[in-house]
mmCIF file of C-alpha atoms in Angstrom:
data_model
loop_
_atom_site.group_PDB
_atom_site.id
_atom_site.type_symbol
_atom_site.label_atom_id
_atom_site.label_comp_id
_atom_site.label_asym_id
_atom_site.label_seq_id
_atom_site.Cartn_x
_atom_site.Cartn_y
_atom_site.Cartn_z
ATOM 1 C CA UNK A 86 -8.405 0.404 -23.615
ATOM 2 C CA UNK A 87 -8.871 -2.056 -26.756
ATOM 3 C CA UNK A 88 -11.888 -3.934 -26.914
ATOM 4 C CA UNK A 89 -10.485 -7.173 -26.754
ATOM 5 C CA UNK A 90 -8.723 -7.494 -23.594
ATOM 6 C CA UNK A 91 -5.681 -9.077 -24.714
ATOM 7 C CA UNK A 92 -2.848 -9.012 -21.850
ATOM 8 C CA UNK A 93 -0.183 -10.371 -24.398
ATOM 9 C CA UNK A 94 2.544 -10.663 -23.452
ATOM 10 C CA UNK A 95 1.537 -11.259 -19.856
ATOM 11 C CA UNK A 96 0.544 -15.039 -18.821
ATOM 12 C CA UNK A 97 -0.175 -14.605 -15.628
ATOM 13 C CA UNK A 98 -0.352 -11.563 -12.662
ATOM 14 C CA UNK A 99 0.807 -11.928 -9.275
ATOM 15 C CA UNK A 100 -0.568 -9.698 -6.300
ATOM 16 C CA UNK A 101 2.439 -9.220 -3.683
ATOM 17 C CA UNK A 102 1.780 -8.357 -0.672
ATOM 18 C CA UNK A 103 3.347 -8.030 2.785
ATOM 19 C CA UNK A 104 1.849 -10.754 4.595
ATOM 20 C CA UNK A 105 1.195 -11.248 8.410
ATOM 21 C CA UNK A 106 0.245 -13.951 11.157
ATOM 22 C CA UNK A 107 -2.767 -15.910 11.215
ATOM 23 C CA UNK A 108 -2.435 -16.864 14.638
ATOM 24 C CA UNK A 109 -0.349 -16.440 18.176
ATOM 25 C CA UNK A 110 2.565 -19.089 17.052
ATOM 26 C CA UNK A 111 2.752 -17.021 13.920
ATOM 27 C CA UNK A 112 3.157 -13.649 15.680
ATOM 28 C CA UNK A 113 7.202 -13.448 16.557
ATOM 29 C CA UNK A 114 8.072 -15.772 13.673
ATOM 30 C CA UNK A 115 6.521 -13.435 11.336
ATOM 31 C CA UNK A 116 8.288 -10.446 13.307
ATOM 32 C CA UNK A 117 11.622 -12.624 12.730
ATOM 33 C CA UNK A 118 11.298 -12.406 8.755
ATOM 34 C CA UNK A 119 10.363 -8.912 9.010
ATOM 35 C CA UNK A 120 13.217 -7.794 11.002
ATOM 36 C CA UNK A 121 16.209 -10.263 9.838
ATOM 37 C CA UNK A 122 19.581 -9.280 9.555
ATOM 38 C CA UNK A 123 18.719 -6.379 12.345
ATOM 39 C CA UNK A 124 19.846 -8.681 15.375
ATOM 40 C CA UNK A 125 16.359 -7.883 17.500
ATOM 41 C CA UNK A 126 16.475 -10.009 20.150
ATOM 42 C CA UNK A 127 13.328 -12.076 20.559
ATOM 43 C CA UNK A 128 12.234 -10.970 23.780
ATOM 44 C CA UNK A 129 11.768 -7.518 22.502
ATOM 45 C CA UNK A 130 9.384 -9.079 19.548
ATOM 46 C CA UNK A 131 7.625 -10.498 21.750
ATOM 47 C CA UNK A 132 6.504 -6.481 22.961
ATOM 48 C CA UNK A 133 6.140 -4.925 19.177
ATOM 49 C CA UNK A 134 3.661 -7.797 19.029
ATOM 50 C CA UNK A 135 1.764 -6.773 21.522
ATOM 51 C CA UNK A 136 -0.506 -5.107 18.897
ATOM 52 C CA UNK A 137 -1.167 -8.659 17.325
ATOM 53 C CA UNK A 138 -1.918 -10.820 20.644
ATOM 54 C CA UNK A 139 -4.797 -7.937 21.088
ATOM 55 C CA UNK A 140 -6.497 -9.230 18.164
ATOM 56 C CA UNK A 141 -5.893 -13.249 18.598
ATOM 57 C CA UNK A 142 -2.275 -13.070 17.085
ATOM 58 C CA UNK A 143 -3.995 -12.892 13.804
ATOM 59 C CA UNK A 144 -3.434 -10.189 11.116
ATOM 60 C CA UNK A 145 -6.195 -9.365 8.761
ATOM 61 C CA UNK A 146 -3.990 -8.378 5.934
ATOM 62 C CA UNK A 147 -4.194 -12.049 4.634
ATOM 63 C CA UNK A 148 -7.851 -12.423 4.659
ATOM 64 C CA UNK A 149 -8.368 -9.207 3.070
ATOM 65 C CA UNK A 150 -6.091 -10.365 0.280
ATOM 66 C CA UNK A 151 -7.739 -13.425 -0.264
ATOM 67 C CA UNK A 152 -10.943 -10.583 -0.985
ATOM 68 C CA UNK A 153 -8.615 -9.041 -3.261
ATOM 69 C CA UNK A 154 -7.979 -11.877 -5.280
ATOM 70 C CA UNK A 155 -11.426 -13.317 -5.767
ATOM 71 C CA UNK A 156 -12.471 -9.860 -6.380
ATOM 72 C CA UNK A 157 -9.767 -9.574 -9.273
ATOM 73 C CA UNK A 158 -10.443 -12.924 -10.407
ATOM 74 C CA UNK A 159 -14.335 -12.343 -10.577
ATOM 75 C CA UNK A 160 -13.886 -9.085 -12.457
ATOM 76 C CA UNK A 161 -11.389 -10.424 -14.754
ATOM 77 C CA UNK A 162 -13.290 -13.446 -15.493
ATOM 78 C CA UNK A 163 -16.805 -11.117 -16.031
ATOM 79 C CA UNK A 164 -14.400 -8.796 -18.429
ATOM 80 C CA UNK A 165 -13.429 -11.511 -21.226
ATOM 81 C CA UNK A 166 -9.706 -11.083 -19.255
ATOM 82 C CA UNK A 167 -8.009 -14.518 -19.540
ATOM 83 C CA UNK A 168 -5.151 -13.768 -16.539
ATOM 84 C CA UNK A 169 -4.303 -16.284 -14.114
ATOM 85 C CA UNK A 170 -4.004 -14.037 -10.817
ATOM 86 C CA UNK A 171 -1.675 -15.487 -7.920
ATOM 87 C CA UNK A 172 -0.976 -14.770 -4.708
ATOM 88 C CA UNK A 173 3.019 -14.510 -2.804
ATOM 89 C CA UNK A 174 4.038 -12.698 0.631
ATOM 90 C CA UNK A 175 7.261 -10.651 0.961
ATOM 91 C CA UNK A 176 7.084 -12.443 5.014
ATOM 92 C CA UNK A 177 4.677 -15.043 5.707
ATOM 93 C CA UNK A 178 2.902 -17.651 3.754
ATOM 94 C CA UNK A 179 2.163 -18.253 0.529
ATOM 95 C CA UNK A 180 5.885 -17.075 0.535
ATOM 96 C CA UNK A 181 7.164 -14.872 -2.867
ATOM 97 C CA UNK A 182 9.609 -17.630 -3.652
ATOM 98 C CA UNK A 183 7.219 -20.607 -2.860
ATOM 99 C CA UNK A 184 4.759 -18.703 -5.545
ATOM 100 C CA UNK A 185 7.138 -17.539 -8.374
ATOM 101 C CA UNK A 186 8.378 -21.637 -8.058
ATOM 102 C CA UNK A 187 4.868 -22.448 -8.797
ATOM 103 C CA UNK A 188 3.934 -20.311 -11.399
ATOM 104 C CA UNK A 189 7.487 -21.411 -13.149
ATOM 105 C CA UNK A 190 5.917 -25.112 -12.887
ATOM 106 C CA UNK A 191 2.701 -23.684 -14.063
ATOM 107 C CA UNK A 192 4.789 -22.391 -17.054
ATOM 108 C CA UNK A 193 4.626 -18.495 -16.577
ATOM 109 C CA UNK A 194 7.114 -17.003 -18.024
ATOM 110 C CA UNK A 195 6.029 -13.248 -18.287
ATOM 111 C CA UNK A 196 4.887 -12.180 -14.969
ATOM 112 C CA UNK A 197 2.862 -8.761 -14.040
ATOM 113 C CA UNK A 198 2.841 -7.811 -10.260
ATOM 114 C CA UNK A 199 0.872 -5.644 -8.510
ATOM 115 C CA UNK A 200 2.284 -4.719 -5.407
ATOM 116 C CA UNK A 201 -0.530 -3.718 -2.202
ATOM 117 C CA UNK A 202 1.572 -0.146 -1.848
ATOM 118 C CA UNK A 203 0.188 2.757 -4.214
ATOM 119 C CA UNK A 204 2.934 5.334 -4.100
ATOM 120 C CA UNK A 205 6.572 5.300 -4.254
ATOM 121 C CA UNK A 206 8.939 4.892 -1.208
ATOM 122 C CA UNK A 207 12.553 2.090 -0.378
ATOM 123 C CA UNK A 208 9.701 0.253 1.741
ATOM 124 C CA UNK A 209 6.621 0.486 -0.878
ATOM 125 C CA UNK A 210 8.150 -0.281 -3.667
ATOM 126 C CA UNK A 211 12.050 -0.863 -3.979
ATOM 127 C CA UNK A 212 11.793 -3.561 -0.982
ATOM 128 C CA UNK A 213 9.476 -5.381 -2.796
ATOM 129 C CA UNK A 214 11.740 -5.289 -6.270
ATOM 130 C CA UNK A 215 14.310 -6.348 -3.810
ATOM 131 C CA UNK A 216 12.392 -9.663 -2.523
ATOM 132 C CA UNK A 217 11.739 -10.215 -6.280
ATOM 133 C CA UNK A 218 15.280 -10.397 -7.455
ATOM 134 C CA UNK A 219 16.169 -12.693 -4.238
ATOM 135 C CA UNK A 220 13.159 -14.847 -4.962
ATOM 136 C CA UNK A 221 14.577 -14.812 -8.445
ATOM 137 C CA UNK A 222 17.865 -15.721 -7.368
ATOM 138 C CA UNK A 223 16.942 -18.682 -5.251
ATOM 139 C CA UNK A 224 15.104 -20.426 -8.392
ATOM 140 C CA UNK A 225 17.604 -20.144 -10.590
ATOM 141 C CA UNK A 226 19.635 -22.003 -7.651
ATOM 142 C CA UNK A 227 17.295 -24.422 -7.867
ATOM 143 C CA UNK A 228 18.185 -25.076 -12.018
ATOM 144 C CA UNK A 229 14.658 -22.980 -13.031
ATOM 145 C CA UNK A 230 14.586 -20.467 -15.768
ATOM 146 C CA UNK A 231 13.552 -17.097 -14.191
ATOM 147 C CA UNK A 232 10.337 -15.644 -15.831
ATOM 148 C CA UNK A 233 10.313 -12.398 -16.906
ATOM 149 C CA UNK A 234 8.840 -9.860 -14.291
ATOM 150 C CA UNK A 235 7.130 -6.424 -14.755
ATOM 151 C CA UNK A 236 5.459 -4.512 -11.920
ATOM 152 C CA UNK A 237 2.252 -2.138 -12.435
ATOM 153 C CA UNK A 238 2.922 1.574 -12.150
ATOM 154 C CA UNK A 239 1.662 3.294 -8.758
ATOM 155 C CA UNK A 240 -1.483 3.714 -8.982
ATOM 156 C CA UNK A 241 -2.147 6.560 -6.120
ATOM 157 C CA UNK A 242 -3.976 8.491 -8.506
ATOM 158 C CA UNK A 243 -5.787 5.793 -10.721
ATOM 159 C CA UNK A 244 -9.723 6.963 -10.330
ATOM 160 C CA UNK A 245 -10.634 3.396 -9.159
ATOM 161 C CA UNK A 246 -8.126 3.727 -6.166
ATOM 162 C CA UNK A 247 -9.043 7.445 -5.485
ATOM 163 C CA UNK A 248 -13.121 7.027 -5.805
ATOM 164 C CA UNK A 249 -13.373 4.196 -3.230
ATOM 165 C CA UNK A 250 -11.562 6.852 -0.815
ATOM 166 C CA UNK A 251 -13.710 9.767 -1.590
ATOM 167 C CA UNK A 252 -17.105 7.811 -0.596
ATOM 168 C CA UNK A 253 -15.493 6.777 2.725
ATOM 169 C CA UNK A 254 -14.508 9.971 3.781
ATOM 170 C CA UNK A 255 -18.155 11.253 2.598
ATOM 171 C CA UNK A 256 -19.935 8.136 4.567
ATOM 172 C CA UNK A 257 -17.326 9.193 7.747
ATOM 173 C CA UNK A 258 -18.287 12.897 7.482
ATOM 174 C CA UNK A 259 -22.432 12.040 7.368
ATOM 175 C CA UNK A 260 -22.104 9.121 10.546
ATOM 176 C CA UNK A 261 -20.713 12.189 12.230
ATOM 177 C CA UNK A 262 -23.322 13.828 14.729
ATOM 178 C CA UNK A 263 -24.699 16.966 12.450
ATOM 179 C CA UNK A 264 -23.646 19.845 15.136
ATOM 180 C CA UNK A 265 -19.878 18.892 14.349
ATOM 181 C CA UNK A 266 -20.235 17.899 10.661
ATOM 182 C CA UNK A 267 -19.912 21.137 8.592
ATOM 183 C CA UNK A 268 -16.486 21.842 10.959
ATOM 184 C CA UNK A 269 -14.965 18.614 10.963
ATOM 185 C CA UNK A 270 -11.058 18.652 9.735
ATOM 186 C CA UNK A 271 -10.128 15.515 7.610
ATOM 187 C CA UNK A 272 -6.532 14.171 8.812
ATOM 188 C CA UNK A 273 -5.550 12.471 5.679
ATOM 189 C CA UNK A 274 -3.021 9.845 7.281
ATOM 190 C CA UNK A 275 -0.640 7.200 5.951
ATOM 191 C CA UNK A 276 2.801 5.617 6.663
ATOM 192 C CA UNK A 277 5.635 7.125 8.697
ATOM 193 C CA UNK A 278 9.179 6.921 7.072
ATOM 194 C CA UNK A 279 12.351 8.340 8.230
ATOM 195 C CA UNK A 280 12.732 11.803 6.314
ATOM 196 C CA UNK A 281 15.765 10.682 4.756
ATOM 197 C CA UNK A 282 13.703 7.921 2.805
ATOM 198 C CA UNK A 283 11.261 10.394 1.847
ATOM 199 C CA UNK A 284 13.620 12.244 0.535
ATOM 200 C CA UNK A 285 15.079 10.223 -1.707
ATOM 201 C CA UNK A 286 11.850 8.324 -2.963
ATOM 202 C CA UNK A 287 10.893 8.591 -6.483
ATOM 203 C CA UNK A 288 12.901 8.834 -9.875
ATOM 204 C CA UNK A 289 15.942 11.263 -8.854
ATOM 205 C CA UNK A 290 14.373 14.513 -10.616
ATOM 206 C CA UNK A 291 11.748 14.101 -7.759
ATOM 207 C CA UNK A 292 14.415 14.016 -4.722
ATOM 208 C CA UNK A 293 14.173 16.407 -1.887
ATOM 209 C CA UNK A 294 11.896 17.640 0.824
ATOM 210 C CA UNK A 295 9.412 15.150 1.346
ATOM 211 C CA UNK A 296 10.101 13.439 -2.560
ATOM 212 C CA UNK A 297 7.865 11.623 -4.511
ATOM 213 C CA UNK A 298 6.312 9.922 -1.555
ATOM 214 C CA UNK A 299 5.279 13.120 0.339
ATOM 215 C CA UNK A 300 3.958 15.250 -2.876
ATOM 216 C CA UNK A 301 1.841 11.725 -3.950
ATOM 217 C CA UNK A 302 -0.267 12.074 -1.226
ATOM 218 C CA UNK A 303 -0.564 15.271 -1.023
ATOM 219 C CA UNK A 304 -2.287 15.220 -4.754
ATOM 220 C CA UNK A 305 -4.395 12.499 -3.695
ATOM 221 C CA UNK A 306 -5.047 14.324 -0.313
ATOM 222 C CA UNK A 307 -5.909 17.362 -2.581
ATOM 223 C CA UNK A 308 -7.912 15.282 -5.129
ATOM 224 C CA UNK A 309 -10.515 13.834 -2.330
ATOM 225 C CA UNK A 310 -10.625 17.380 -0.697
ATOM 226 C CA UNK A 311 -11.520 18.722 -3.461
ATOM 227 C CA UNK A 312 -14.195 15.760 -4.322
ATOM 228 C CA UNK A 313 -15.741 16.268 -0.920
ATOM 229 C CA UNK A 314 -16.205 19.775 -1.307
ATOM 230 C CA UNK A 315 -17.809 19.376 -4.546
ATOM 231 C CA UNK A 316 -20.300 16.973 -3.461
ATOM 232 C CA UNK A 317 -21.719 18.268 -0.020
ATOM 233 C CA UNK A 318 -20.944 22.617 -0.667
ATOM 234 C CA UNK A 319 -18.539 22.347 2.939
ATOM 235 C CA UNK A 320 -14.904 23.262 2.479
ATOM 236 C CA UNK A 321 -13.214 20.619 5.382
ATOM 237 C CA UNK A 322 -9.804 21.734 6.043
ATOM 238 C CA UNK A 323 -7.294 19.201 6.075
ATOM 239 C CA UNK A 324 -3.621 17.919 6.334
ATOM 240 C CA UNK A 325 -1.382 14.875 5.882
ATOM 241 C CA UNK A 326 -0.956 13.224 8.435
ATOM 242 C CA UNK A 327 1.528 10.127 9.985
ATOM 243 C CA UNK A 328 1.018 7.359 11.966
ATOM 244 C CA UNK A 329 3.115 3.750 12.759
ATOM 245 C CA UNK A 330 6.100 5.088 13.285
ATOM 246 C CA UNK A 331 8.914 2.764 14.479
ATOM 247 C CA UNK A 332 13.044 2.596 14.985
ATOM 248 C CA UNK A 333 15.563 4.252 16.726
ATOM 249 C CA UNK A 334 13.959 7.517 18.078
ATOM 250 C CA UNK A 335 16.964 9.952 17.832
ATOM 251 C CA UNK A 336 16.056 9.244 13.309
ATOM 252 C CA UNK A 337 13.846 11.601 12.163
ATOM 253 C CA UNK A 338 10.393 10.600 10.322
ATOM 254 C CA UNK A 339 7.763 12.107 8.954
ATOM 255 C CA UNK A 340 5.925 14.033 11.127
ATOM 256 C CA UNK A 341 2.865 15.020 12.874
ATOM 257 C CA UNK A 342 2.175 11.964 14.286
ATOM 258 C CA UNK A 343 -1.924 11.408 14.166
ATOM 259 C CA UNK A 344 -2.043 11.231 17.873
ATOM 260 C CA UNK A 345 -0.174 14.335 18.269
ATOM 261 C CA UNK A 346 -2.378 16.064 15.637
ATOM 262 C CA UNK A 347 -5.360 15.139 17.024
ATOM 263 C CA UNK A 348 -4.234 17.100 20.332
ATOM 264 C CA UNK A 349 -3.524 19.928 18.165
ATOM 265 C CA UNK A 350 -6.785 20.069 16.771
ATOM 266 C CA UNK A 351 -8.675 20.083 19.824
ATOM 267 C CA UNK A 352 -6.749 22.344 21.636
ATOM 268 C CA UNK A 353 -7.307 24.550 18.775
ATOM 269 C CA UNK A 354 -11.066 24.521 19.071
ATOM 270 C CA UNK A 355 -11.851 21.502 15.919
ATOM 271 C CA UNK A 356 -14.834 19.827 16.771
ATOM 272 C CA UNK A 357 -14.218 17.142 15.150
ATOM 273 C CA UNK A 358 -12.381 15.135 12.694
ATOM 274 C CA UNK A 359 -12.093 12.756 10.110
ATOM 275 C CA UNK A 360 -9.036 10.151 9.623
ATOM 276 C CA UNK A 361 -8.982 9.212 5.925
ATOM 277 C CA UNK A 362 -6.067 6.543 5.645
ATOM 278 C CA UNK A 363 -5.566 6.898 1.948
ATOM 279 C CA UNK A 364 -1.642 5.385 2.397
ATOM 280 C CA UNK A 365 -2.862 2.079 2.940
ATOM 281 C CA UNK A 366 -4.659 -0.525 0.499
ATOM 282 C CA UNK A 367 -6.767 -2.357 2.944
ATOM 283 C CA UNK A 368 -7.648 -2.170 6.367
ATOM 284 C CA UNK A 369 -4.910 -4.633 7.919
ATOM 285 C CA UNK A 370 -3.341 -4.567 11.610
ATOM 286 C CA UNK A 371 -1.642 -0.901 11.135
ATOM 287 C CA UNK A 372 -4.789 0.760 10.670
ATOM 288 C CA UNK A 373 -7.136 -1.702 13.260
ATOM 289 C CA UNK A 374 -4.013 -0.973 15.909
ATOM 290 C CA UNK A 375 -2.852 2.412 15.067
ATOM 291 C CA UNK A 376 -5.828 3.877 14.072
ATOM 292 C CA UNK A 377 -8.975 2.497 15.399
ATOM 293 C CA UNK A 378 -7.098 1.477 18.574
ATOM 294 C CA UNK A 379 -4.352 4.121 19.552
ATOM 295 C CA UNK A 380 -5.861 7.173 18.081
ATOM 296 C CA UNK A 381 -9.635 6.407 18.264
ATOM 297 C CA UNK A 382 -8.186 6.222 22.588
ATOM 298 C CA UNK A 383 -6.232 9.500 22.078
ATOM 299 C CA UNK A 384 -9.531 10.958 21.013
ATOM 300 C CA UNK A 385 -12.099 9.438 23.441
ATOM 301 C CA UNK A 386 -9.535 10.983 26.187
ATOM 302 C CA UNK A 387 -9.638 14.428 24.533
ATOM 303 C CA UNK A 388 -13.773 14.150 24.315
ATOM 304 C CA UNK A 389 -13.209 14.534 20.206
ATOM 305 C CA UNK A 390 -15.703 12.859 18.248
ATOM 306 C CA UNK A 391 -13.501 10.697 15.509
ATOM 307 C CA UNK A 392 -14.613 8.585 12.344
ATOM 308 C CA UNK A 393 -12.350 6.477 10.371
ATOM 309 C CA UNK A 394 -12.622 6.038 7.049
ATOM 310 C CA UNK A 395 -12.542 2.810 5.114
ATOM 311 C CA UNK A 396 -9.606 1.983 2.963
ATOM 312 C CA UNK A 397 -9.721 1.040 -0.906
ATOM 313 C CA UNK A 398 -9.925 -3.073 0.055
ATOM 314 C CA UNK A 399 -11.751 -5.314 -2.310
ATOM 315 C CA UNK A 400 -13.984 -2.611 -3.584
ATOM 316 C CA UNK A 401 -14.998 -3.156 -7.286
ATOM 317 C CA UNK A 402 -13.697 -0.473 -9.234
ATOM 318 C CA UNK A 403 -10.488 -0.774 -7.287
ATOM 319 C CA UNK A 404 -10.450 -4.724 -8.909
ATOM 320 C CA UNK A 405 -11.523 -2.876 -12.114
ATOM 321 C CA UNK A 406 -8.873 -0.234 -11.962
ATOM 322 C CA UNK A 407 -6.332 -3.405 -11.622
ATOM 323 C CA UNK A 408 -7.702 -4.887 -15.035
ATOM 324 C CA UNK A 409 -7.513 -1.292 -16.815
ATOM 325 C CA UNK A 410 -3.505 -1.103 -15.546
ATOM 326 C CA UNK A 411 -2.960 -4.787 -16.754
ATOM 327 C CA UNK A 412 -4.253 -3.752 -20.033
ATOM 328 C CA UNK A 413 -2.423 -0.659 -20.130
ATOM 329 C CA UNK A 414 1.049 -2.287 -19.586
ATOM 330 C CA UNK A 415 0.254 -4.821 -21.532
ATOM 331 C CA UNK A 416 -0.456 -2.187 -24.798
ATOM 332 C CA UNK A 417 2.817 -0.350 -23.660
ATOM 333 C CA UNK A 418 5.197 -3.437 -23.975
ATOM 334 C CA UNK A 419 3.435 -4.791 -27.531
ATOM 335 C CA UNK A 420 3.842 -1.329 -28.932
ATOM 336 C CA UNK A 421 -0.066 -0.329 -28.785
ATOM 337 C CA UNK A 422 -1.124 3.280 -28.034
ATOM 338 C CA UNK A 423 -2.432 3.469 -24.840
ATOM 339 C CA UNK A 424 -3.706 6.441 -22.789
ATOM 340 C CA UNK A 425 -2.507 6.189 -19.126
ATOM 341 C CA UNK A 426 -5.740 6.789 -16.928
ATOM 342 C CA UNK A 427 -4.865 9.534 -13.890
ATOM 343 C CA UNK A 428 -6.350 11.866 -11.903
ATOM 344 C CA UNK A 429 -4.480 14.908 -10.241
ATOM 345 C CA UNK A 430 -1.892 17.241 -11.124
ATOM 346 C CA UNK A 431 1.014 14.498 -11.657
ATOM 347 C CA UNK A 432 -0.218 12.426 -14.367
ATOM 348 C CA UNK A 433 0.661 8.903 -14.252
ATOM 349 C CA UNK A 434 3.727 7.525 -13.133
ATOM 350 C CA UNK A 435 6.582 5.971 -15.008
ATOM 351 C CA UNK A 436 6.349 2.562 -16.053
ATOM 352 C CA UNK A 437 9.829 1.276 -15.151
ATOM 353 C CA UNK A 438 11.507 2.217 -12.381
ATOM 354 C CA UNK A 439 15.007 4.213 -13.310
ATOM 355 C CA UNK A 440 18.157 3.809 -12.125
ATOM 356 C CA UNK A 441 18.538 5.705 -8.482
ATOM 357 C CA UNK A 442 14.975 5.515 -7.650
ATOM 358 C CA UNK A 443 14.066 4.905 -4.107
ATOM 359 C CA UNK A 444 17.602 3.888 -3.501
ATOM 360 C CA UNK A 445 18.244 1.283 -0.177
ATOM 361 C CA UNK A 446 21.437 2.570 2.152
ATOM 362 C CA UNK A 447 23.114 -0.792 0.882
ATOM 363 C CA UNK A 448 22.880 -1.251 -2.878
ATOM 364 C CA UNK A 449 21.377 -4.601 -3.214
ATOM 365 C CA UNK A 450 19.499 -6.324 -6.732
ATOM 366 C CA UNK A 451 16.553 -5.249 -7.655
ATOM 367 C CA UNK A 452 13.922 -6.662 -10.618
ATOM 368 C CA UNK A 453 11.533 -5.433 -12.538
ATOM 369 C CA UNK A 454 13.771 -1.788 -12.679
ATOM 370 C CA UNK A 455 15.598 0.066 -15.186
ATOM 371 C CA UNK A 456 18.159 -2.069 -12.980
ATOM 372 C CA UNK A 457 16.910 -5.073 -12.925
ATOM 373 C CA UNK A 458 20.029 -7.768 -13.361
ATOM 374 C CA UNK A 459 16.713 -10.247 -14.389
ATOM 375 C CA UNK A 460 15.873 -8.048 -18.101
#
């Protein structure tokens, strides 16, 4: 990176996120956005929330973005990094569209986003190109300009996103009682999607069993194995893992479910294990629920001693690993030499998503793409 942190072109960067409730009212509105055009009925929202009325009706995904952002504003601000840093939900407030309006009045007009998914999937990254383009759409309805739009690279295998991950899983492992430490297994989990998604996630030279999404974790799976080994002498077997799965049961997804492996573990003699959720930025109501609810139950009933990991959150180096990709996009698009920073064995990811990557089942616009009807 250059000495002088110059993020030229780039005026301003926006962290998009999913969003969730922040109390009970909020709970089957929110499910509403997330599931429009599907025709749920809202009696049957009222049971997938079930998760949230167990914790007050309030999601923590918000609050632990509001961490994110004064942690990126606090490390951009210590760097010499003069970047604006806002704030827009794909469904629940600050809505996308309410932000990109403000930043327009604000008088951005070349926007960096940084999505909260690392790796590449329809729902991690597509989706949210999707919400751009509509949220693009709707203000130039409105008789705005659209600003330009660019979105960061996945960063799965940035070291600021991957380090962060390797010390949880090494805390987990020594709060683990020391007669079941050395044989623990590490159950490396993230995100359920149907198979067919997986499949087709990633730039099309990546299609196939498990695509891009499957063999991204895999490497970063590999990459904190490795770390862990390195740094205590104990080889910890491991495996990817899924967990949150939801929709029509006769679709297949991405399997074993965590619950499910968990059994197979301790019927197979493990005496222990460690769930490392390295598909998921911060800890919000899919890990609290799924994880240290659901599974953390599973394995009190089997008698196996569990610890969860942390997630990346508001950690330092992962705000500092968000200032080195600003910089690095920003040297790409003014024609400065840049060196991508990436650990692993797939080196860092493309810049601009290409056309047919992570396609939806029903083509629909997408920005900040190869694509992108909003150049």
């Amino acid at each position: 990176m250059p000495d002088v942190l110059d993020a030229s072109p780039y005026d301003a960067l926006l962290l998009l996120s999913f969003g969730g409730p922040e109390g009970p009212d909020d709970v089957v509105p929110f499910l509403e956005n997330v599931t429009r055009g599907r025709g749920i009925p809202k009696e049957r929202l009222k049971e997938v929330g079930q998760h949230y009325f167990l914790f007050g009706g309030v999601s923590p995904i918000n609050d632990q973005n509001r961490a994110l952002l004064d942690a990126l504003r606090k490390d951009f601000a210590d760097h010499g990094l003069d970047l604006p840093v806002y704030w827009g939900n794909r469904n629940w407030a600050p809505y996308l569209t309410d932000t990109l309006r403000e930043m327009v009045r604000d008088g951005r007009r070349r926007i960096l986003v940084l999505a909260t998914s690392a790796y590449a999937s329809y729902s991690g990254c597509r989706q949210y190109r999707e919400n751009l383009a509509d949220s693009l759409a709707a203000l130039e309805a409105e008789g705005l300009e659209p600003p330009k739009i660019d979105k960061l690279r996945h960063y799965f295998n940035h070291p600021g996103f991957v380090e962060p991950m390797i010390d949880g899983v090494l805390r987990s492992l020594a709060d683990l009682p020391e007669e079941v430490r050395d044989g623990a297994h590490i159950a490396f989990t993230t995100h359920s999607i149907p198979n067919s998604a997986a499949d087709t996630s990633g730039p099309v030279e990546d299609h196939g069993d498990g695509g891009a999404y499957v063999e991204q974790h895999l490497d970063v799976a590999r990459l904190i194995a490795d770390a862990v080994r390195e740094r205590t002498g104990v080889d910890h077997p491991w495996q990817l893992v899924y967990q949150s799965r939801s929709g029509a049961p006769h679709i297949p997804w991405l399997e074993p479910d965590i619950c499910d492996h968990l059994e197979e573990r301790h019927g197979a003699g493990v005496p222990a294990v460690v769930m490392a959720p390295i598909g998921f930025v911060s800890d919000h109501m899919e890990v609290l629920y799924d994880l240290d609810t659901e599974a953390e139950a599973k394995a009190e009933e089997l008698g196996l001693p569990v610890r969860r990991s942390a997630t990346v959150g508001a950690d330092p180096r992962f705000a500092a690993a968000v200032r080195d990709l600003v910089l690095e996009r920003a040297a790409a698009e003014s024609g400065r030499a840049v060196t991508p920073c990436a650990l692993g064995a797939l080196g860092a990811s493309h810049n601009l998503c290409p056309v047919g990557c992570c396609p939806a089942r029903a083509p629909r616009p997408a920005a900040a793409g190869a694509d992108s009807p909003y150049a």
